[in-house]
Structure formats: C-alpha cells, structure tokens
C-alpha cells in the first residue's frame, strides 16, 4: 500500500545561484557528504544538486512533514542501488517519521524518480508499505 507521495520541481538556476553565492555553506547545510561527492564529480554540477534538492523536498512531502517537525535536509540522502536506481536513505527525524507512518507488520520502501530538463529539475517520491512475510 502507498503511505506517502511527494513531488517537487526545482529551478536549476536557483541552485546555481546558491552555489555561487554561498558555496560550501549551502552544500554542507543541505547535502550529505556522499551527495556532495557525487555532485562535485558531475559536469552538470548544479543540475545534479537540483535533482537531489527536489528529491529531498518530495521526500519530506511524502513523509507528510515538509522540512519541519524534526525532519532536516541531511536526514534524507539520495543514494543509488547497485543497478543505479535512485532511492532515499533516511536517518534522524526522517527515519523516525517513516517508522511512525509505516503500519505494523510492514516494511517501508522508498521509490524515487529524478529528471531534469534545464532549467528545471524534478523528483517524485513514493513510499510504499509492503507486508513482511510471515
């Protein structure tokens, strides 16, 4: 069953301006070390950061909190599964919220879709609760 859905659209130019103006102060406030490492290796660095920003916003919406109620930016990290498919690694307040909304006897799976078509980046997050095998 689906227990959360979120989407977000982000202007890559806005992220680019934040990178130019605030640099590491911006990236260290919003992104995990793993995300920063991955984005900094990309030729389209701002677009990579923007996709992840949109994913964090979409995830916060799917959790039903937004960036508040103990859910912080770095509690949500875009990571790739072995085949390359993106998902979210949740920690801190985001993980606590995920556990709160997951029904007993179920396991939460976070599905993520990322795309960009400059000047926009977009993300969709669906949180699914799967019944644990008995």
mmCIF file of C-alpha atoms in Angstrom:
data_model
loop_
_atom_site.group_PDB
_atom_site.id
_atom_site.type_symbol
_atom_site.label_atom_id
_atom_site.label_comp_id
_atom_site.label_asym_id
_atom_site.label_seq_id
_atom_site.Cartn_x
_atom_site.Cartn_y
_atom_site.Cartn_z
ATOM 1 C CA UNK A 1 0.000 0.000 0.000
ATOM 2 C CA UNK A 2 1.136 3.550 -0.681
ATOM 3 C CA UNK A 3 1.650 5.541 2.513
ATOM 4 C CA UNK A 4 3.173 8.694 1.031
ATOM 5 C CA UNK A 5 3.566 10.547 -2.257
ATOM 6 C CA UNK A 6 5.557 13.694 -2.921
ATOM 7 C CA UNK A 7 6.764 15.641 -5.915
ATOM 8 C CA UNK A 8 8.863 18.747 -6.407
ATOM 9 C CA UNK A 9 10.033 20.945 -9.253
ATOM 10 C CA UNK A 10 13.247 22.917 -8.767
ATOM 11 C CA UNK A 11 14.776 25.679 -10.883
ATOM 12 C CA UNK A 12 18.385 24.657 -11.584
ATOM 13 C CA UNK A 13 19.355 28.332 -11.968
ATOM 14 C CA UNK A 14 18.265 28.992 -8.379
ATOM 15 C CA UNK A 15 20.544 26.212 -7.130
ATOM 16 C CA UNK A 16 23.349 27.513 -9.337
ATOM 17 C CA UNK A 17 22.993 30.988 -7.780
ATOM 18 C CA UNK A 18 23.050 29.469 -4.273
ATOM 19 C CA UNK A 19 26.203 27.521 -5.144
ATOM 20 C CA UNK A 20 27.880 30.688 -6.445
ATOM 21 C CA UNK A 21 26.747 32.906 -3.581
ATOM 22 C CA UNK A 22 27.053 30.577 -0.583
ATOM 23 C CA UNK A 23 29.281 27.716 -1.792
ATOM 24 C CA UNK A 24 30.070 25.186 0.923
ATOM 25 C CA UNK A 25 27.828 26.936 3.432
ATOM 26 C CA UNK A 26 24.892 25.977 1.206
ATOM 27 C CA UNK A 27 26.043 22.484 0.241
ATOM 28 C CA UNK A 28 27.016 21.490 3.795
ATOM 29 C CA UNK A 29 23.660 22.664 5.167
ATOM 30 C CA UNK A 30 21.529 20.755 2.640
ATOM 31 C CA UNK A 31 23.505 17.770 1.333
ATOM 32 C CA UNK A 32 25.266 14.792 2.896
ATOM 33 C CA UNK A 33 28.928 14.118 2.249
ATOM 34 C CA UNK A 34 28.029 11.335 -0.180
ATOM 35 C CA UNK A 35 25.724 13.624 -2.163
ATOM 36 C CA UNK A 36 28.326 16.397 -2.293
ATOM 37 C CA UNK A 37 30.986 13.973 -3.530
ATOM 38 C CA UNK A 38 28.714 12.659 -6.281
ATOM 39 C CA UNK A 39 27.527 16.118 -7.405
ATOM 40 C CA UNK A 40 31.011 17.632 -7.443
ATOM 41 C CA UNK A 41 32.163 14.941 -9.917
ATOM 42 C CA UNK A 42 29.456 15.875 -12.421
ATOM 43 C CA UNK A 43 29.960 18.222 -15.343
ATOM 44 C CA UNK A 44 26.391 19.495 -14.824
ATOM 45 C CA UNK A 45 27.026 20.072 -11.116
ATOM 46 C CA UNK A 46 24.129 22.482 -10.472
ATOM 47 C CA UNK A 47 21.626 20.148 -12.162
ATOM 48 C CA UNK A 48 22.858 17.250 -10.037
ATOM 49 C CA UNK A 49 22.417 19.285 -6.857
ATOM 50 C CA UNK A 50 18.999 20.491 -8.062
ATOM 51 C CA UNK A 51 17.718 16.941 -8.678
ATOM 52 C CA UNK A 52 18.731 15.979 -5.154
ATOM 53 C CA UNK A 53 17.184 19.141 -3.706
ATOM 54 C CA UNK A 54 13.907 18.293 -5.448
ATOM 55 C CA UNK A 55 14.127 14.705 -4.141
ATOM 56 C CA UNK A 56 14.559 15.916 -0.554
ATOM 57 C CA UNK A 57 11.553 18.241 -0.899
ATOM 58 C CA UNK A 58 9.473 15.454 -2.462
ATOM 59 C CA UNK A 59 10.510 13.025 0.264
ATOM 60 C CA UNK A 60 9.587 15.489 3.016
ATOM 61 C CA UNK A 61 6.179 15.879 1.382
ATOM 62 C CA UNK A 62 5.748 12.094 1.137
ATOM 63 C CA UNK A 63 6.576 11.850 4.848
ATOM 64 C CA UNK A 64 3.824 14.389 5.470
ATOM 65 C CA UNK A 65 6.021 16.832 7.368
ATOM 66 C CA UNK A 66 7.889 19.068 4.969
ATOM 67 C CA UNK A 67 11.218 20.321 6.324
ATOM 68 C CA UNK A 68 9.965 20.683 9.884
ATOM 69 C CA UNK A 69 8.761 18.604 12.839
ATOM 70 C CA UNK A 70 12.263 17.195 13.334
ATOM 71 C CA UNK A 71 12.884 16.360 9.666
ATOM 72 C CA UNK A 72 16.060 18.058 8.414
ATOM 73 C CA UNK A 73 17.662 18.300 4.971
ATOM 74 C CA UNK A 74 20.532 15.918 5.700
ATOM 75 C CA UNK A 75 18.157 13.332 7.214
ATOM 76 C CA UNK A 76 17.269 12.472 3.609
ATOM 77 C CA UNK A 77 20.023 11.306 1.266
ATOM 78 C CA UNK A 78 19.674 10.318 -2.374
ATOM 79 C CA UNK A 79 21.642 7.107 -2.878
ATOM 80 C CA UNK A 80 21.810 4.664 -5.749
ATOM 81 C CA UNK A 81 21.062 0.967 -5.534
ATOM 82 C CA UNK A 82 23.620 -1.416 -7.089
ATOM 83 C CA UNK A 83 21.891 -1.238 -10.501
ATOM 84 C CA UNK A 84 21.962 2.579 -10.405
ATOM 85 C CA UNK A 85 18.311 3.167 -9.484
ATOM 86 C CA UNK A 86 17.936 6.063 -7.015
ATOM 87 C CA UNK A 87 16.336 5.716 -3.607
ATOM 88 C CA UNK A 88 16.466 7.605 -0.308
ATOM 89 C CA UNK A 89 18.467 6.731 2.790
ATOM 90 C CA UNK A 90 16.654 8.200 5.777
ATOM 91 C CA UNK A 91 18.194 8.970 9.158
ATOM 92 C CA UNK A 92 17.317 11.042 12.216
ATOM 93 C CA UNK A 93 13.897 12.678 12.221
ATOM 94 C CA UNK A 94 13.068 11.479 8.696
ATOM 95 C CA UNK A 95 13.644 7.854 9.684
ATOM 96 C CA UNK A 96 11.622 8.345 12.879
ATOM 97 C CA UNK A 97 8.737 9.770 10.830
ATOM 98 C CA UNK A 98 8.973 6.893 8.326
ATOM 99 C CA UNK A 99 8.685 4.379 11.170
ATOM 100 C CA UNK A 100 5.733 6.332 12.576
ATOM 101 C CA UNK A 101 3.737 6.171 9.320
ATOM 102 C CA UNK A 102 4.630 2.553 8.468
ATOM 103 C CA UNK A 103 1.849 0.196 9.601
ATOM 104 C CA UNK A 104 2.767 -2.625 11.989
ATOM 105 C CA UNK A 105 3.865 -5.778 10.182
ATOM 106 C CA UNK A 106 5.010 -3.796 7.138
ATOM 107 C CA UNK A 107 8.319 -2.624 5.749
ATOM 108 C CA UNK A 108 8.656 0.746 4.018
ATOM 109 C CA UNK A 109 10.217 1.001 0.560
ATOM 110 C CA UNK A 110 11.040 4.431 -0.868
ATOM 111 C CA UNK A 111 10.788 4.786 -4.650
ATOM 112 C CA UNK A 112 12.447 7.804 -6.287
ATOM 113 C CA UNK A 113 12.338 9.170 -9.819
ATOM 114 C CA UNK A 114 14.656 12.039 -10.810
ATOM 115 C CA UNK A 115 14.859 14.003 -14.033
ATOM 116 C CA UNK A 116 15.920 17.341 -15.393
ATOM 117 C CA UNK A 117 15.271 19.378 -18.485
ATOM 118 C CA UNK A 118 17.152 22.624 -17.922
ATOM 119 C CA UNK A 119 16.275 24.944 -16.419
ATOM 120 C CA UNK A 120 14.119 22.573 -14.330
ATOM 121 C CA UNK A 121 14.805 19.507 -12.209
ATOM 122 C CA UNK A 122 12.013 17.276 -10.957
ATOM 123 C CA UNK A 123 11.609 14.468 -8.445
ATOM 124 C CA UNK A 124 8.841 12.103 -7.425
ATOM 125 C CA UNK A 125 8.922 10.046 -4.232
ATOM 126 C CA UNK A 126 6.509 7.249 -3.402
ATOM 127 C CA UNK A 127 6.677 5.496 -0.053
ATOM 128 C CA UNK A 128 5.212 2.015 -0.162
ATOM 129 C CA UNK A 129 4.470 -0.256 2.807
ATOM 130 C CA UNK A 130 4.994 -3.928 1.982
ATOM 131 C CA UNK A 131 3.677 -6.660 4.262
ATOM 132 C CA UNK A 132 6.513 -8.606 5.859
ATOM 133 C CA UNK A 133 6.468 -12.320 5.005
ATOM 134 C CA UNK A 134 5.054 -14.400 7.855
#
